mmCIF file of C-alpha atoms in Angstrom:
data_model
loop_
_atom_site.group_PDB
_atom_site.id
_atom_site.type_symbol
_atom_site.label_atom_id
_atom_site.label_comp_id
_atom_site.label_asym_id
_atom_site.label_seq_id
_atom_site.Cartn_x
_atom_site.Cartn_y
_atom_site.Cartn_z
ATOM 1 C CA MET A 18 -229.908 -116.382 122.388
ATOM 2 C CA THR A 19 -229.446 -117.297 118.810
ATOM 3 C CA GLU A 20 -228.927 -120.953 117.997
ATOM 4 C CA THR A 21 -227.431 -122.309 114.836
ATOM 5 C CA ALA A 22 -228.768 -125.176 112.753
ATOM 6 C CA ASP A 23 -226.092 -127.437 114.085
ATOM 7 C CA ASP A 24 -227.196 -126.787 117.602
ATOM 8 C CA LEU A 25 -230.849 -127.647 116.781
ATOM 9 C CA SER A 26 -229.914 -130.869 115.003
ATOM 10 C CA ALA A 27 -227.481 -132.131 117.648
ATOM 11 C CA PRO A 28 -228.731 -135.087 119.756
ATOM 12 C CA LEU A 29 -229.942 -134.207 123.199
ATOM 13 C CA GLY A 30 -227.513 -135.081 126.098
ATOM 14 C CA GLN A 31 -224.361 -134.939 124.002
ATOM 15 C CA ASP A 32 -221.867 -132.140 124.226
ATOM 16 C CA LYS A 33 -220.302 -130.765 121.206
ATOM 17 C CA PRO A 34 -216.654 -131.724 120.686
ATOM 18 C CA ARG A 35 -214.209 -129.465 122.508
ATOM 19 C CA ARG A 36 -211.303 -127.779 120.806
ATOM 20 C CA LYS A 37 -207.810 -128.954 121.745
ATOM 21 C CA ARG A 38 -206.193 -126.475 124.123
ATOM 22 C CA ARG A 39 -202.499 -125.635 123.931
ATOM 23 C CA LEU A 40 -200.318 -126.308 127.014
ATOM 24 C CA ARG A 41 -199.508 -123.051 128.679
ATOM 25 C CA LEU A 42 -196.555 -122.602 131.077
ATOM 26 C CA PRO A 43 -197.258 -121.005 134.449
ATOM 27 C CA PHE A 44 -194.690 -118.275 133.618
ATOM 28 C CA THR A 45 -193.265 -116.617 130.610
ATOM 29 C CA ALA A 46 -189.667 -116.732 129.308
ATOM 30 C CA MET A 47 -189.073 -113.286 130.743
ATOM 31 C CA GLN A 48 -190.267 -114.476 134.126
ATOM 32 C CA LEU A 49 -187.881 -117.496 133.933
ATOM 33 C CA LEU A 50 -184.971 -115.207 133.124
ATOM 34 C CA ALA A 51 -185.896 -113.003 136.081
ATOM 35 C CA VAL A 52 -185.938 -116.026 138.425
ATOM 36 C CA LEU A 53 -182.495 -117.226 137.242
ATOM 37 C CA LEU A 54 -181.081 -113.742 137.625
ATOM 38 C CA GLY A 55 -182.504 -113.540 141.136
ATOM 39 C CA LEU A 56 -180.914 -116.861 142.095
ATOM 40 C CA PHE A 57 -177.548 -115.669 140.747
ATOM 41 C CA LEU A 58 -177.758 -112.438 142.726
ATOM 42 C CA VAL A 59 -178.625 -114.294 145.933
ATOM 43 C CA THR A 60 -175.717 -116.708 145.427
ATOM 44 C CA PHE A 61 -173.271 -113.884 144.684
ATOM 45 C CA ALA A 62 -174.424 -111.919 147.722
ATOM 46 C CA GLY A 63 -173.926 -114.970 149.950
ATOM 47 C CA PHE A 64 -170.438 -115.530 148.532
ATOM 48 C CA VAL A 65 -169.445 -111.931 149.220
ATOM 49 C CA ILE A 66 -170.912 -111.893 152.739
ATOM 50 C CA PHE A 67 -169.530 -115.195 153.978
ATOM 51 C CA ASN A 68 -166.262 -115.443 152.055
ATOM 52 C CA SER A 69 -163.113 -114.355 153.995
ATOM 53 C CA ASP A 70 -161.731 -112.583 150.947
ATOM 54 C CA PRO A 71 -161.752 -108.861 151.827
ATOM 55 C CA LEU A 72 -161.773 -107.954 148.155
ATOM 56 C CA GLY A 73 -165.171 -109.606 147.649
ATOM 57 C CA GLY A 74 -164.104 -111.929 144.848
ATOM 58 C CA GLU A 75 -162.163 -109.367 142.871
ATOM 59 C CA PRO A 76 -159.345 -110.914 140.799
ATOM 60 C CA MET A 77 -155.990 -110.332 142.457
ATOM 61 C CA THR A 78 -152.292 -111.216 142.216
ATOM 62 C CA ARG A 79 -150.016 -111.603 145.248
ATOM 63 C CA ILE A 80 -146.487 -110.273 144.917
ATOM 64 C CA ALA A 81 -143.775 -110.662 147.567
ATOM 65 C CA ILE A 82 -142.215 -107.260 148.230
ATOM 66 C CA ARG A 83 -139.113 -106.929 150.380
ATOM 67 C CA GLU A 84 -138.155 -103.505 151.634
ATOM 68 C CA PRO A 85 -135.212 -102.468 153.810
ATOM 69 C CA ASN A 86 -137.536 -100.967 156.421
ATOM 70 C CA ALA A 87 -140.039 -103.806 156.356
ATOM 71 C CA THR A 88 -139.430 -104.626 159.988
ATOM 72 C CA LYS A 89 -140.362 -101.077 161.065
ATOM 73 C CA GLU A 90 -143.685 -100.857 159.249
ATOM 74 C CA LYS A 91 -146.842 -102.542 160.406
ATOM 75 C CA PRO A 92 -149.013 -103.605 157.448
ATOM 76 C CA ALA A 93 -152.728 -102.863 157.664
ATOM 77 C CA THR A 94 -154.916 -105.907 158.097
ATOM 78 C CA SER A 95 -158.573 -106.592 157.487
ATOM 79 C CA GLY A 96 -160.803 -107.790 160.287
ATOM 80 C CA HIS A 97 -162.001 -110.632 158.073
ATOM 81 C CA ASP A 98 -158.623 -111.779 156.828
ATOM 82 C CA SER A 99 -157.196 -114.245 159.350
ATOM 83 C CA GLU A 100 -154.556 -115.271 156.828
ATOM 84 C CA SER A 101 -153.358 -111.695 156.561
ATOM 85 C CA LYS A 102 -153.090 -111.460 160.344
ATOM 86 C CA GLN A 103 -150.920 -114.557 160.480
ATOM 87 C CA GLU A 104 -148.670 -113.275 157.710
ATOM 88 C CA THR A 105 -148.328 -109.912 159.439
ATOM 89 C CA LYS A 106 -147.222 -111.503 162.701
ATOM 90 C CA ALA A 107 -144.650 -113.661 160.936
ATOM 91 C CA ALA A 108 -143.304 -110.960 158.665
ATOM 92 C CA PRO A 109 -140.982 -109.217 161.147
ATOM 93 C CA LYS A 110 -139.276 -112.502 161.961
ATOM 94 C CA GLN A 111 -138.764 -113.305 158.309
ATOM 95 C CA ALA A 112 -137.504 -109.853 157.465
ATOM 96 C CA ALA A 113 -135.112 -109.412 160.364
ATOM 97 C CA ALA A 114 -131.729 -109.047 158.743
ATOM 98 C CA GLY A 115 -129.664 -109.851 161.835
ATOM 99 C CA GLU A 116 -131.587 -112.928 162.986
ATOM 100 C CA GLN A 117 -129.513 -116.038 163.672
ATOM 101 C CA LYS A 118 -130.469 -119.668 163.463
ATOM 102 C CA THR A 119 -128.484 -122.824 164.151
ATOM 103 C CA ILE A 120 -128.467 -125.567 161.557
ATOM 104 C CA THR A 121 -126.917 -129.016 161.745
ATOM 105 C CA MET A 122 -124.813 -130.139 158.783
ATOM 106 C CA ILE A 123 -123.470 -133.617 158.155
ATOM 107 C CA ASP A 124 -119.992 -133.888 156.657
ATOM 108 C CA GLY A 125 -120.325 -136.147 153.640
ATOM 109 C CA SER A 126 -116.786 -137.485 153.989
ATOM 110 C CA THR A 127 -116.780 -138.374 157.686
ATOM 111 C CA GLY A 128 -120.420 -138.390 158.716
ATOM 112 C CA ALA A 129 -119.625 -135.933 161.496
ATOM 113 C CA ARG A 130 -122.400 -133.554 162.517
ATOM 114 C CA HIS A 131 -121.645 -129.849 162.861
ATOM 115 C CA ASP A 132 -123.858 -127.158 164.349
ATOM 116 C CA VAL A 133 -123.448 -123.884 162.542
ATOM 117 C CA VAL A 134 -125.106 -120.526 163.189
ATOM 118 C CA ILE A 135 -126.385 -118.881 160.016
ATOM 119 C CA GLY A 136 -127.632 -115.317 159.881
ATOM 120 C CA ALA A 137 -125.299 -112.839 161.504
ATOM 121 C CA GLY A 138 -122.490 -113.951 159.231
ATOM 122 C CA ASP A 139 -124.513 -113.583 156.060
ATOM 123 C CA ALA A 140 -123.899 -109.863 156.004
ATOM 124 C CA ALA A 141 -120.212 -110.525 156.304
ATOM 125 C CA ASP A 142 -120.382 -112.951 153.416
ATOM 126 C CA LYS A 143 -121.624 -110.083 151.273
ATOM 127 C CA GLY A 144 -118.987 -107.677 152.445
ATOM 128 C CA GLY A 145 -120.980 -106.191 155.286
ATOM 129 C CA ALA A 146 -118.990 -107.588 158.201
ATOM 130 C CA ALA A 147 -117.391 -104.228 158.893
ATOM 131 C CA ALA A 148 -120.816 -102.848 159.756
ATOM 132 C CA SER A 149 -120.991 -105.002 162.883
ATOM 133 C CA ALA A 150 -118.876 -104.193 165.906
ATOM 134 C CA PRO A 151 -115.602 -106.151 165.992
ATOM 135 C CA PRO A 152 -115.270 -108.748 168.759
ATOM 136 C CA THR A 153 -113.766 -107.505 171.986
ATOM 137 C CA VAL A 154 -110.288 -108.660 172.942
ATOM 138 C CA MET A 155 -110.395 -111.623 175.308
ATOM 139 C CA ALA A 156 -108.860 -111.576 178.783
ATOM 140 C CA GLY A 157 -105.306 -112.859 179.165
ATOM 141 C CA ILE A 158 -104.274 -111.940 175.616
ATOM 142 C CA ASP A 159 -100.882 -110.348 175.001
ATOM 143 C CA PRO A 160 -101.586 -107.084 173.097
ATOM 144 C CA LYS A 161 -98.174 -107.327 171.429
ATOM 145 C CA LEU A 162 -99.428 -110.420 169.613
ATOM 146 C CA LEU A 163 -102.362 -108.599 168.027
ATOM 147 C CA GLU A 164 -102.634 -106.597 164.831
ATOM 148 C CA LYS A 165 -105.604 -104.518 163.711
ATOM 149 C CA SER A 166 -107.444 -105.585 160.562
ATOM 150 C CA ARG A 167 -110.588 -104.265 158.905
ATOM 151 C CA TYR A 168 -112.581 -106.866 160.853
ATOM 152 C CA GLY A 169 -110.886 -106.639 164.236
ATOM 153 C CA MET A 170 -107.715 -107.831 165.966
ATOM 154 C CA ILE A 171 -105.838 -110.780 164.459
ATOM 155 C CA PRO A 172 -102.687 -112.621 165.638
ATOM 156 C CA VAL A 173 -99.194 -111.501 164.701
ATOM 157 C CA VAL A 174 -95.593 -112.352 165.606
ATOM 158 C CA ALA A 175 -93.833 -109.946 167.994
ATOM 159 C CA GLY A 176 -90.075 -110.476 167.954
ATOM 160 C CA ASP A 177 -89.418 -113.956 169.346
ATOM 161 C CA LEU A 178 -92.977 -114.282 170.606
ATOM 162 C CA LYS A 179 -95.351 -116.402 168.566
ATOM 163 C CA PRO A 180 -98.992 -117.201 169.366
ATOM 164 C CA PHE A 181 -98.263 -120.930 168.991
ATOM 165 C CA ASN A 182 -95.740 -120.862 171.840
ATOM 166 C CA VAL A 183 -97.444 -118.277 174.038
ATOM 167 C CA TYR A 184 -100.923 -119.862 173.919
ATOM 168 C CA ALA A 185 -99.864 -123.523 174.049
ATOM 169 C CA ALA A 186 -101.106 -125.277 177.189
ATOM 170 C CA ASP A 187 -98.651 -126.282 179.877
ATOM 171 C CA ALA A 188 -97.326 -129.833 179.624
ATOM 172 C CA ASP A 189 -94.443 -131.975 180.852
ATOM 173 C CA ARG A 190 -92.629 -132.051 177.506
ATOM 174 C CA ALA A 191 -89.570 -133.781 178.929
ATOM 175 C CA LYS A 192 -91.797 -136.639 180.056
ATOM 176 C CA ALA A 193 -93.689 -136.581 176.772
ATOM 177 C CA ALA A 194 -90.412 -137.063 174.882
ATOM 178 C CA LYS A 195 -89.777 -140.361 176.682
ATOM 179 C CA MET A 196 -93.150 -142.106 176.492
ATOM 180 C CA PRO A 197 -96.066 -142.622 174.099
ATOM 181 C CA VAL A 198 -98.434 -139.673 173.965
ATOM 182 C CA VAL A 199 -102.031 -139.191 172.920
ATOM 183 C CA ALA A 200 -103.676 -135.872 172.027
ATOM 184 C CA ILE A 201 -107.437 -135.403 171.582
ATOM 185 C CA VAL A 202 -109.062 -132.497 169.748
ATOM 186 C CA ILE A 203 -112.747 -131.740 170.308
ATOM 187 C CA GLY A 204 -114.128 -129.680 167.403
ATOM 188 C CA GLY A 205 -117.275 -127.787 166.494
ATOM 189 C CA LEU A 206 -117.316 -125.690 169.659
ATOM 190 C CA GLY A 207 -118.521 -122.118 170.046
ATOM 191 C CA VAL A 208 -122.080 -122.791 168.887
ATOM 192 C CA GLY A 209 -124.324 -124.381 171.432
ATOM 193 C CA ALA A 210 -123.256 -123.005 174.806
ATOM 194 C CA ALA A 211 -124.420 -126.102 176.698
ATOM 195 C CA LYS A 212 -122.353 -128.632 174.779
ATOM 196 C CA THR A 213 -119.347 -126.283 174.691
ATOM 197 C CA THR A 214 -119.538 -125.793 178.455
ATOM 198 C CA ASP A 215 -119.759 -129.558 178.968
ATOM 199 C CA ALA A 216 -116.576 -130.056 176.951
ATOM 200 C CA ILE A 217 -114.796 -127.291 178.877
ATOM 201 C CA MET A 218 -115.773 -128.495 182.336
ATOM 202 C CA LYS A 219 -115.950 -132.286 181.991
ATOM 203 C CA LEU A 220 -112.839 -133.039 179.933
ATOM 204 C CA PRO A 221 -109.262 -132.956 181.265
ATOM 205 C CA ALA A 222 -107.336 -129.721 180.711
ATOM 206 C CA ALA A 223 -104.934 -131.567 178.401
ATOM 207 C CA VAL A 224 -107.729 -132.041 175.836
ATOM 208 C CA THR A 225 -107.493 -129.377 173.109
ATOM 209 C CA LEU A 226 -110.694 -127.573 172.117
ATOM 210 C CA ALA A 227 -111.282 -126.296 168.565
ATOM 211 C CA PHE A 228 -113.781 -123.462 168.086
ATOM 212 C CA THR A 229 -115.695 -122.492 164.966
ATOM 213 C CA PRO A 230 -115.886 -118.738 164.240
ATOM 214 C CA TYR A 231 -119.694 -118.767 164.408
ATOM 215 C CA GLY A 232 -122.117 -118.326 167.262
ATOM 216 C CA ALA A 233 -123.393 -115.339 169.199
ATOM 217 C CA ASP A 234 -120.166 -114.891 171.183
ATOM 218 C CA PRO A 235 -117.601 -117.649 170.532
ATOM 219 C CA GLY A 236 -114.881 -115.504 172.112
ATOM 220 C CA LYS A 237 -116.584 -115.620 175.501
ATOM 221 C CA LEU A 238 -116.706 -119.419 175.453
ATOM 222 C CA ALA A 239 -113.120 -119.607 174.207
ATOM 223 C CA GLU A 240 -112.063 -117.334 177.045
ATOM 224 C CA ARG A 241 -113.742 -119.665 179.528
ATOM 225 C CA ALA A 242 -111.922 -122.642 177.989
ATOM 226 C CA ARG A 243 -108.577 -120.912 178.447
ATOM 227 C CA THR A 244 -109.487 -120.113 182.047
ATOM 228 C CA GLN A 245 -109.882 -123.871 182.596
ATOM 229 C CA ARG A 246 -106.360 -124.347 181.122
ATOM 230 C CA HIS A 247 -107.478 -125.840 177.803
ATOM 231 C CA GLU A 248 -105.527 -124.685 174.793
ATOM 232 C CA ILE A 249 -107.687 -123.688 171.853
ATOM 233 C CA PHE A 250 -107.461 -123.859 168.069
ATOM 234 C CA LEU A 251 -109.542 -121.924 165.545
ATOM 235 C CA GLN A 252 -111.453 -123.914 162.922
ATOM 236 C CA ILE A 253 -111.427 -122.329 159.468
ATOM 237 C CA PRO A 254 -114.449 -123.320 157.303
ATOM 238 C CA MET A 255 -113.212 -124.735 154.002
ATOM 239 C CA GLU A 256 -114.939 -126.062 150.903
ATOM 240 C CA PRO A 257 -115.979 -129.751 150.939
ATOM 241 C CA TYR A 258 -116.401 -131.778 147.759
ATOM 242 C CA ASP A 259 -120.204 -131.539 147.834
ATOM 243 C CA PHE A 260 -120.358 -127.775 148.340
ATOM 244 C CA PRO A 261 -122.830 -126.015 148.335
ATOM 245 C CA ASP A 262 -125.088 -128.949 149.279
ATOM 246 C CA ASN A 263 -122.817 -129.362 152.296
ATOM 247 C CA ASP A 264 -122.064 -125.789 153.357
ATOM 248 C CA PRO A 265 -119.696 -125.070 156.290
ATOM 249 C CA GLY A 266 -121.156 -121.572 156.712
ATOM 250 C CA PRO A 267 -120.605 -117.899 155.869
ATOM 251 C CA GLN A 268 -117.177 -116.776 154.669
ATOM 252 C CA THR A 269 -116.128 -120.328 153.718
ATOM 253 C CA LEU A 270 -112.790 -120.496 151.901
ATOM 254 C CA LEU A 271 -113.464 -121.679 148.331
ATOM 255 C CA THR A 272 -111.269 -123.059 145.558
ATOM 256 C CA SER A 273 -113.167 -120.863 143.083
ATOM 257 C CA LEU A 274 -112.040 -117.641 144.780
ATOM 258 C CA SER A 275 -108.777 -115.813 144.236
ATOM 259 C CA PRO A 276 -106.033 -115.979 146.901
ATOM 260 C CA ASP A 277 -106.801 -112.363 147.861
ATOM 261 C CA GLN A 278 -110.492 -113.124 148.314
ATOM 262 C CA ASN A 279 -109.755 -116.158 150.466
ATOM 263 C CA MET A 280 -107.243 -114.142 152.485
ATOM 264 C CA ASP A 281 -109.882 -111.513 153.204
ATOM 265 C CA ARG A 282 -112.230 -114.250 154.420
ATOM 266 C CA LEU A 283 -109.443 -115.764 156.499
ATOM 267 C CA TYR A 284 -108.914 -112.413 158.243
ATOM 268 C CA TRP A 285 -112.605 -112.306 159.097
ATOM 269 C CA HIS A 286 -112.310 -115.716 160.795
ATOM 270 C CA LEU A 287 -109.073 -114.790 162.563
ATOM 271 C CA SER A 288 -110.765 -111.763 164.125
ATOM 272 C CA ARG A 289 -113.641 -113.638 165.787
ATOM 273 C CA MET A 290 -111.584 -114.532 168.870
ATOM 274 C CA GLN A 291 -108.027 -114.523 170.184
ATOM 275 C CA GLY A 292 -105.734 -116.752 172.195
ATOM 276 C CA TYR A 293 -105.606 -119.706 169.797
ATOM 277 C CA ALA A 294 -102.309 -121.513 169.209
ATOM 278 C CA GLY A 295 -103.133 -122.581 165.672
ATOM 279 C CA LEU A 296 -105.634 -123.192 162.905
ATOM 280 C CA THR A 297 -107.434 -126.297 161.764
ATOM 281 C CA ASN A 298 -109.804 -127.068 158.925
ATOM 282 C CA PHE A 299 -113.562 -127.143 159.473
ATOM 283 C CA MET A 300 -114.704 -129.682 156.853
ATOM 284 C CA GLY A 301 -112.881 -128.682 153.623
ATOM 285 C CA ALA A 302 -111.957 -131.980 151.920
ATOM 286 C CA ARG A 303 -111.747 -130.262 148.512
ATOM 287 C CA PHE A 304 -110.002 -127.089 149.647
ATOM 288 C CA ILE A 305 -107.316 -128.780 151.708
ATOM 289 C CA ALA A 306 -106.496 -131.039 148.735
ATOM 290 C CA THR A 307 -106.150 -128.120 146.278
ATOM 291 C CA GLU A 308 -102.580 -126.827 146.346
ATOM 292 C CA PRO A 309 -103.097 -123.355 144.781
ATOM 293 C CA ALA A 310 -105.848 -122.631 147.315
ATOM 294 C CA MET A 311 -104.213 -124.183 150.375
ATOM 295 C CA GLN A 312 -100.622 -122.962 150.031
ATOM 296 C CA PRO A 313 -101.424 -119.278 150.771
ATOM 297 C CA ILE A 314 -103.305 -120.278 153.929
ATOM 298 C CA ILE A 315 -100.348 -122.258 155.275
ATOM 299 C CA ARG A 316 -97.984 -119.382 154.428
ATOM 300 C CA GLU A 317 -100.225 -116.937 156.287
ATOM 301 C CA ALA A 318 -100.367 -119.227 159.324
ATOM 302 C CA ALA A 319 -96.553 -119.365 159.341
ATOM 303 C CA LYS A 320 -96.323 -115.598 158.946
ATOM 304 C CA ARG A 321 -98.543 -115.083 161.995
ATOM 305 C CA GLY A 322 -96.756 -117.601 164.210
ATOM 306 C CA LEU A 323 -99.546 -120.186 164.242
ATOM 307 C CA GLY A 324 -99.492 -123.954 163.935
ATOM 308 C CA PHE A 325 -101.750 -125.922 161.604
ATOM 309 C CA PHE A 326 -103.691 -129.080 162.389
ATOM 310 C CA ASP A 327 -105.173 -131.247 159.619
ATOM 311 C CA ASP A 328 -108.106 -133.208 161.038
ATOM 312 C CA GLY A 329 -107.321 -136.111 158.687
ATOM 313 C CA SER A 330 -110.681 -136.193 156.929
ATOM 314 C CA SER A 331 -109.153 -135.773 153.455
ATOM 315 C CA PRO A 332 -106.710 -138.511 152.317
ATOM 316 C CA ARG A 333 -105.529 -136.203 149.501
ATOM 317 C CA SER A 334 -104.631 -133.292 151.768
ATOM 318 C CA ILE A 335 -101.539 -131.294 150.719
ATOM 319 C CA ALA A 336 -101.285 -129.673 154.164
ATOM 320 C CA PRO A 337 -98.414 -131.916 155.413
ATOM 321 C CA GLN A 338 -96.150 -130.954 152.486
ATOM 322 C CA ALA A 339 -97.166 -127.287 152.620
ATOM 323 C CA ALA A 340 -96.485 -127.122 156.368
ATOM 324 C CA ALA A 341 -93.106 -128.817 155.939
ATOM 325 C CA ASN A 342 -92.140 -126.245 153.295
ATOM 326 C CA GLN A 343 -92.982 -123.422 155.715
ATOM 327 C CA ALA A 344 -91.416 -125.187 158.736
ATOM 328 C CA ILE A 345 -94.441 -124.527 160.957
ATOM 329 C CA PRO A 346 -95.709 -126.803 163.743
ATOM 330 C CA PHE A 347 -98.034 -129.351 162.175
ATOM 331 C CA GLY A 348 -100.203 -132.260 163.240
ATOM 332 C CA LYS A 349 -102.654 -134.583 161.530
ATOM 333 C CA GLY A 350 -105.551 -136.532 162.991
ATOM 334 C CA ASP A 351 -105.146 -140.292 163.036
ATOM 335 C CA ILE A 352 -108.560 -141.502 164.187
ATOM 336 C CA ALA A 353 -112.019 -139.926 164.213
ATOM 337 C CA ILE A 354 -113.298 -141.176 167.540
ATOM 338 C CA ASP A 355 -117.059 -140.730 167.226
ATOM 339 C CA VAL A 356 -117.875 -141.320 163.572
ATOM 340 C CA VAL A 357 -120.297 -143.907 164.948
ATOM 341 C CA PRO A 358 -121.545 -142.155 168.113
ATOM 342 C CA THR A 359 -122.272 -145.160 170.318
ATOM 343 C CA PRO A 360 -120.421 -146.106 173.525
ATOM 344 C CA THR A 361 -119.209 -149.392 172.052
ATOM 345 C CA GLU A 362 -117.809 -147.854 168.858
ATOM 346 C CA ILE A 363 -116.256 -144.900 170.687
ATOM 347 C CA ASP A 364 -114.492 -147.267 173.106
ATOM 348 C CA ARG A 365 -113.252 -149.292 170.148
ATOM 349 C CA ALA A 366 -111.855 -146.154 168.486
ATOM 350 C CA LEU A 367 -110.141 -145.081 171.724
ATOM 351 C CA ASN A 368 -108.500 -148.490 172.067
ATOM 352 C CA LYS A 369 -107.256 -148.180 168.486
ATOM 353 C CA LEU A 370 -105.894 -144.717 169.295
ATOM 354 C CA GLU A 371 -104.030 -146.195 172.252
ATOM 355 C CA SER A 372 -102.540 -148.949 170.086
ATOM 356 C CA THR A 373 -101.400 -146.383 167.515
ATOM 357 C CA ALA A 374 -99.641 -144.392 170.241
ATOM 358 C CA ARG A 375 -97.778 -147.489 171.391
ATOM 359 C CA GLU A 376 -96.670 -148.305 167.839
ATOM 360 C CA ARG A 377 -95.648 -144.827 166.675
ATOM 361 C CA GLY A 378 -95.105 -142.909 169.894
ATOM 362 C CA ILE A 379 -97.761 -140.310 168.949
ATOM 363 C CA ALA A 380 -101.469 -140.574 168.173
ATOM 364 C CA ILE A 381 -104.025 -137.810 167.680
ATOM 365 C CA GLY A 382 -107.764 -138.373 167.863
ATOM 366 C CA THR A 383 -110.601 -136.062 166.870
ATOM 367 C CA ALA A 384 -114.162 -135.965 168.154
ATOM 368 C CA SER A 385 -117.207 -133.737 168.497
ATOM 369 C CA ALA A 386 -118.820 -132.536 171.712
ATOM 370 C CA LEU A 387 -121.598 -135.116 171.785
ATOM 371 C CA PRO A 388 -122.591 -136.071 175.346
ATOM 372 C CA VAL A 389 -121.684 -139.716 174.710
ATOM 373 C CA SER A 390 -118.287 -138.704 173.307
ATOM 374 C CA ILE A 391 -117.472 -136.496 176.288
ATOM 375 C CA GLU A 392 -118.548 -139.200 178.735
ATOM 376 C CA ARG A 393 -116.511 -142.011 177.126
ATOM 377 C CA ILE A 394 -113.387 -139.887 176.512
ATOM 378 C CA SER A 395 -113.453 -138.586 180.065
ATOM 379 C CA ALA A 396 -113.690 -142.121 181.467
ATOM 380 C CA TRP A 397 -110.939 -143.412 179.159
ATOM 381 C CA THR A 398 -108.447 -140.688 180.058
ATOM 382 C CA ARG A 399 -108.724 -141.325 183.829
ATOM 383 C CA THR A 400 -106.710 -144.543 183.595
ATOM 384 C CA LEU A 401 -104.611 -143.749 180.533
ATOM 385 C CA GLY A 402 -101.525 -142.880 182.586
ATOM 386 C CA ASP A 403 -101.761 -146.203 184.441
ATOM 387 C CA ARG A 404 -101.384 -147.915 181.089
ATOM 388 C CA GLY A 405 -98.149 -146.095 180.310
ATOM 389 C CA ILE A 406 -99.508 -143.453 177.913
ATOM 390 C CA LEU A 407 -99.465 -139.692 178.512
ATOM 391 C CA LEU A 408 -102.389 -137.451 177.542
ATOM 392 C CA VAL A 409 -100.952 -134.199 176.174
ATOM 393 C CA PRO A 410 -102.262 -131.019 174.511
ATOM 394 C CA LEU A 411 -102.197 -130.950 170.720
ATOM 395 C CA THR A 412 -99.288 -128.473 170.644
ATOM 396 C CA THR A 413 -97.103 -130.895 172.634
ATOM 397 C CA ALA A 414 -97.886 -133.729 170.201
ATOM 398 C CA MET A 415 -97.122 -131.420 167.249
ATOM 399 C CA LEU A 416 -93.751 -130.438 168.697
ATOM 400 C CA LYS A 417 -92.856 -134.068 169.457
ATOM 401 C CA SER A 418 -93.823 -135.038 165.909
ATOM 402 C CA LYS A 419 -91.622 -132.256 164.515
ATOM 403 C CA SER A 420 -88.585 -133.310 166.566
ATOM 404 C CA SER A 421 -88.923 -137.033 165.849
#
């Protein structure tokens, strides 16, 4: 071993100074990059395996597609995609064109609540009513008083016979001419079979029932009402001031439509049932106050031998003047009985109706088929005759009003 001079001259027991060593990482930059890449791949694989997205993280856009035959096709679903399964089960219900649903609307002018069926009539609102089968003719209807329209059978005059006279309920009109009379009209019927049946069966026959043109089969319920000796009126949906926020339903008569368009809609309503003595407005505070829109409706009612009842919800209604010009039987509501649907307030309204009858000889009240309304009206009418006031059908009150 060769030693240098420095080694020989260095003191014994002392090491020679060591060179400073550079810090070395346990792995190279390439190894670090490989580790990071590995972590990314593991994370991505976990995301793909455990994520419920069947497309494995692929970018996607969802577009709602509606097809005419959507209800007949069953979309394919992924075993992972629980959301897709839920959407598939719900899709047929959403796509069903003929599905009906009942909604409750509140009349902004009166606060009255109205149940309306939406769905089946939508097709009619777009001109597709003719595609559905026209309603069958009800029992006890005189065929001479019917005329065929594109939507079904509608009322018509036959010689001296008029629907108003033929379908008016029986009443002692001689007695009614000599004493104060009260008439009560229950509206919003035809939708909600339970409440309609309650009104038919629990109220006296002299109470007039007004049916909307909506519901699965309003004619069947109207036929039952006539069997129980109630006279019936047909409610025609008309435009309120806050339309379309407050929407009476499909085929509503609108001030923005032409007279011909409104007449076509009127014929659709007229065809939904038969046996009614007259028409009345269903909501419609704006329409009934607009003379160019309302006049043709009153003329058509006169032409077809019907009466017209104004429920009194619009203080600016032109219906009284229009009816007088056409010399048709007419009546107007004096008091809305169940604007506040509590027993106390309903009793108060009924007492006011009684006082009005004593003062003027005639008073007409309107109400809906709420259980509390039916119960209080039924109880009130039981003793009405003992107090010297006669409960009469609406047609009798209209005729007395016309003769007085």
